Coordinates of C-alpha atoms in Angstrom, one line a residue:
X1 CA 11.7 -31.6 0.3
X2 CA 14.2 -32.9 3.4
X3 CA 17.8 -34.2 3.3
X4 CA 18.2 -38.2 2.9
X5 CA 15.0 -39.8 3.9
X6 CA 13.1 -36.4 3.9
X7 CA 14.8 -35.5 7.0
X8 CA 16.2 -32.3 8.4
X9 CA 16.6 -29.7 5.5
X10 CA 14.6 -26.7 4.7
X11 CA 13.5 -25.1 1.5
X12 CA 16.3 -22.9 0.5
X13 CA 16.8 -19.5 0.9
X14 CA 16.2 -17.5 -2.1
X15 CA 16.3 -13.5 -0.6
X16 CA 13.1 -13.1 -3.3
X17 CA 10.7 -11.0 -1.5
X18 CA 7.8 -10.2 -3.9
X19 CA 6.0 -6.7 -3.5
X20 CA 2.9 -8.6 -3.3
X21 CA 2.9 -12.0 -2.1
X22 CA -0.9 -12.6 -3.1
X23 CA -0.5 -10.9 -6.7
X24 CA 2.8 -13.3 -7.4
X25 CA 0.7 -16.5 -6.7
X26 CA -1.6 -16.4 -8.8
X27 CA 1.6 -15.3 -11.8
X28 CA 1.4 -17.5 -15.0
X29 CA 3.3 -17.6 -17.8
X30 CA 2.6 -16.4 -21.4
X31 CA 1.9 -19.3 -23.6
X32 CA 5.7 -18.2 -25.2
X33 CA 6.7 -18.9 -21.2
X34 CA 7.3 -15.1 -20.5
X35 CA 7.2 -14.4 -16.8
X36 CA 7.0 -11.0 -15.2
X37 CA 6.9 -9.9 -11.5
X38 CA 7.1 -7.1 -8.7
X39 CA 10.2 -7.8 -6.0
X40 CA 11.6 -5.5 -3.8
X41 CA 15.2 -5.1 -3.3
X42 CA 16.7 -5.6 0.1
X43 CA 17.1 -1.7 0.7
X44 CA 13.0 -1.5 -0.2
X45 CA 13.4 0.0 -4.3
X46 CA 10.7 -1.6 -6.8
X47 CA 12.0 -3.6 -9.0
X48 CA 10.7 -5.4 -12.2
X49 CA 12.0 -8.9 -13.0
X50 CA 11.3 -10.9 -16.1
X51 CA 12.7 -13.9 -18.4
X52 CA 11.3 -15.9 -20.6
X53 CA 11.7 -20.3 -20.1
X54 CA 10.1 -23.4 -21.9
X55 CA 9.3 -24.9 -18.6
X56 CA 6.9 -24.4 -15.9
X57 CA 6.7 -22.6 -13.1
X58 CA 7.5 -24.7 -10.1
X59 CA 4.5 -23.9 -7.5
X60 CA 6.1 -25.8 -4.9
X61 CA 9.7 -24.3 -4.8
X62 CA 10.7 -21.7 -2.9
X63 CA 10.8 -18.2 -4.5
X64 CA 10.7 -18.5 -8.1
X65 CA 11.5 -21.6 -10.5
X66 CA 11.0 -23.0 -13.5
X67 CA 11.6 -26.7 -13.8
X68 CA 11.3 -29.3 -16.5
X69 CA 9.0 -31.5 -15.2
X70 CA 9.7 -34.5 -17.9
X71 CA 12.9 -34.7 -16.0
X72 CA 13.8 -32.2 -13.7
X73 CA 17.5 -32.1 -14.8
X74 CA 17.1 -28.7 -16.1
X75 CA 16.1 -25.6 -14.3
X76 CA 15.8 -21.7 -14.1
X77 CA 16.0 -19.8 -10.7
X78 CA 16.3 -16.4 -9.1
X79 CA 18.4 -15.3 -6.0
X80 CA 18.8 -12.2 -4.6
X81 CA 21.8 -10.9 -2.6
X82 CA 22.7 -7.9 -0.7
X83 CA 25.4 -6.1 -2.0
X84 CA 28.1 -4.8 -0.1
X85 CA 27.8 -0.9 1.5
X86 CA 29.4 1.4 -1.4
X87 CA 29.0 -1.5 -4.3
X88 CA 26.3 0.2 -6.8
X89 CA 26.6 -1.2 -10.1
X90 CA 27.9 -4.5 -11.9
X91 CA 31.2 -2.8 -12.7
X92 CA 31.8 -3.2 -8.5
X93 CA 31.4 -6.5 -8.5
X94 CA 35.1 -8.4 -9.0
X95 CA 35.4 -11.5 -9.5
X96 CA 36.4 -12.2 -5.5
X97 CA 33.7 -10.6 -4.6
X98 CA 31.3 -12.4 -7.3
X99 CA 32.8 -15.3 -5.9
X100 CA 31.8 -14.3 -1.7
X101 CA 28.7 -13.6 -2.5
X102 CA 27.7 -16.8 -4.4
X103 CA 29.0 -19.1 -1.7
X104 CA 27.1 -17.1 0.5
X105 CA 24.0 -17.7 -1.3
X106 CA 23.2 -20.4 -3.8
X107 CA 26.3 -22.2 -3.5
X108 CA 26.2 -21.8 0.5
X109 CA 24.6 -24.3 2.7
X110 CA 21.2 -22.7 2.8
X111 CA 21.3 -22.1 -0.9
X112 CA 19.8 -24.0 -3.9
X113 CA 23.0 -26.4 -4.8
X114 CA 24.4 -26.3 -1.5
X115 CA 21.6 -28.0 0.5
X116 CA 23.2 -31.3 1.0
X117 CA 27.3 -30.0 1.4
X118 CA 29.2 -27.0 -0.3
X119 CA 29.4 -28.0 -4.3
X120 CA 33.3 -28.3 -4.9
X121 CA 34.6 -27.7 -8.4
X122 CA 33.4 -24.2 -8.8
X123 CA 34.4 -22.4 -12.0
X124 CA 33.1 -19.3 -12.8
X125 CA 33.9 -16.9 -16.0
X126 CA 32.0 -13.6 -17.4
X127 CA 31.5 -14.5 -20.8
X128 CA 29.0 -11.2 -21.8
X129 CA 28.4 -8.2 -20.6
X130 CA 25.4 -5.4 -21.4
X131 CA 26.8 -1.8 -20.8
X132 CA 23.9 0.3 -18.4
X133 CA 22.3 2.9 -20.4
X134 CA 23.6 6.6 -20.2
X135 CA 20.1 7.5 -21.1
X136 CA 19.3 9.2 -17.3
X137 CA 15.5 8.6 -17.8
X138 CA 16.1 4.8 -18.0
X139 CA 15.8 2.4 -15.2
X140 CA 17.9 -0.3 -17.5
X141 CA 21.4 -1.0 -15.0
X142 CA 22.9 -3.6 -17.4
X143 CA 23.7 -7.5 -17.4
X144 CA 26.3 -9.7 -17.1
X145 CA 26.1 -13.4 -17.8
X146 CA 28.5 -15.9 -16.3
X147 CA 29.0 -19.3 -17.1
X148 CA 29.2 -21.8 -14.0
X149 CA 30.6 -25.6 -13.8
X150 CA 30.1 -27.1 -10.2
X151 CA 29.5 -30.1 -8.5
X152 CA 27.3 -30.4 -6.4
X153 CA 25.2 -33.7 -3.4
X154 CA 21.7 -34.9 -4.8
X155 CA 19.5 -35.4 -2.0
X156 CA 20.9 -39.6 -2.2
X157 CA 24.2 -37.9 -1.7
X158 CA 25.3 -38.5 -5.0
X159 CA 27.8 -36.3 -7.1
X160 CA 26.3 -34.4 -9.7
X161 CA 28.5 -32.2 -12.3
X162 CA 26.6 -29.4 -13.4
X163 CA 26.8 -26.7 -15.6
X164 CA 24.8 -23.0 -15.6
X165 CA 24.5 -19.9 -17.1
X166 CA 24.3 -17.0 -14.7
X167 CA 22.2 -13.9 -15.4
X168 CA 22.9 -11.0 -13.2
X169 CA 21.8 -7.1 -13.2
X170 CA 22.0 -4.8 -10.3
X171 CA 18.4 -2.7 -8.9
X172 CA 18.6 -1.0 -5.7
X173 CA 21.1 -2.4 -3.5
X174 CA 20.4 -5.8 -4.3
X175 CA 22.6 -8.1 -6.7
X176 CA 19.5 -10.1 -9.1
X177 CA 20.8 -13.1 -10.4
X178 CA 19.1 -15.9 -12.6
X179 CA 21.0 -19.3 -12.6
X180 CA 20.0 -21.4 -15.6
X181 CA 21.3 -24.4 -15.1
X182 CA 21.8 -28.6 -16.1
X183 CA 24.0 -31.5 -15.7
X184 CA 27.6 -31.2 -17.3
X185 CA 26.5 -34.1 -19.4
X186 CA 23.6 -32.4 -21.0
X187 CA 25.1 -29.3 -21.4
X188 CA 26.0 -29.6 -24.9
X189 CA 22.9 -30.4 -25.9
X190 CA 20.7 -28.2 -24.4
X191 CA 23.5 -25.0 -24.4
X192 CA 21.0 -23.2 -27.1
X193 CA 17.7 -23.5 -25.0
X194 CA 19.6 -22.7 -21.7
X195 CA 21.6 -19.4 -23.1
X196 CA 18.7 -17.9 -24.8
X197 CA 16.9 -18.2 -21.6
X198 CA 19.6 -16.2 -19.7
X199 CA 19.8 -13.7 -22.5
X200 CA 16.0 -13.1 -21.8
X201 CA 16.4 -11.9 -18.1
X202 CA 16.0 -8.9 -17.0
X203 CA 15.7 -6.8 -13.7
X204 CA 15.0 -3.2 -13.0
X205 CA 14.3 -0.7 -10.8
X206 CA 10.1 0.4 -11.2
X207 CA 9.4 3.9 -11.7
X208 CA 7.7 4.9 -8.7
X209 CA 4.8 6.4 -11.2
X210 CA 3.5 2.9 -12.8
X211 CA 3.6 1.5 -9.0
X212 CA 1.7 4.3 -7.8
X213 CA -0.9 3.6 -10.9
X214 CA -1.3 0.0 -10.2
X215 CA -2.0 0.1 -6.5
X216 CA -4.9 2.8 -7.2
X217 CA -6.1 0.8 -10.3

């Protein structure tokens, strides 16, 4: 997976860091392409991540991925950020600051579209937002799902207009994000498939309780 000619770039970096590396190889999906697992936010708090996508998991990428493999034009992935000291909730997160931490990450040059050069063109808009639950027993810390058009290099250093759908939810002090994603000229098409897979993400902090039961199980 290098730059032109399969030289000089890395895998990207994806700040997933599973709570058991072992347990999270060896994840497969439902046969409805459910997928669950353990990650630990950057500040060390359990969390529980799951969405649900018609493709396969990608065992060669780099954190976690689905891909379509007929194609590979479409494509479901998960990033995690550090948030900022004092931001604790999506309702922190303006858009400049939205905007920071994603050319940081997967827009940056050691992030999943910005491998080959920074992807120009970058629109971003909130277009849904799930409220966290007042309920003080829940873990549930709400979603937001933006909607992304960028351009991004292919590894031939071509131009490549793409859309996505971003899922994010806050756990911990780490920002979760699932970026659902296609070319612009697919979009249309595939707009269904693509937002009822970002509607299906989820990411929570795990009560300490069902951990505690697993690792003595």
């Amino acid at each position: 997976e290098g730059g032109v000619g399969g030289l000089g770039k890395t895998r990207p970096q994806t700040g997933v860091v599973f709570r058991d590396p072992e347990a999270a190889a060896e994840i497969s999906q439902s046969s409805s392409g459910d997928v669950n697992y353990e990650l630990i936010s950057p500040d060390g708090t359990p969390v529980f991540l799951s969405f649900s996508a018609p493709w396969p998991l990608s065992k060669s990428a780099a954190g976690i991925e689905a891909r379509d493999i007929s194609g590979g034009l479409e494509s479901s992935c998960v990033q995690v950020v550090e948030l900022p000291k004092g931001v604790t909730s999506l309702d922190d997160i303006k858009p400049a600051l939205l905007s920071s931490l994603l050319s940081q990450t997967i827009f940056g040059s050691t992030g999943k579209f910005g491998m080959y050069g920074a992807p120009t063109d970058i629109k971003i808009k909130k277009i849904f937002q799930q409220s966290s639950s007042s309920d003080e027993t829940s873990n549930a810390s709400g979603m937001t799902i933006y909607q992304s058009s960028f351009t991004t290099l292919t590894p031939a250093m071509r131009e490549s207009d793409r859309k996505a759908y971003i899922s994010a939810s806050v756990a911990g002090n780490g920002l979760f994000l699932l970026v659902t994603t296609t070319t612009s000229v697919r979009f249309s098409k595939q707009e269904g498939v693509l937002r009822k897979i970002a509607d299906s993400f989820s990411a929570i902090s795990a009560p300490k309780s069902n951990l505690n039961l697993r690792k003595s199980s």
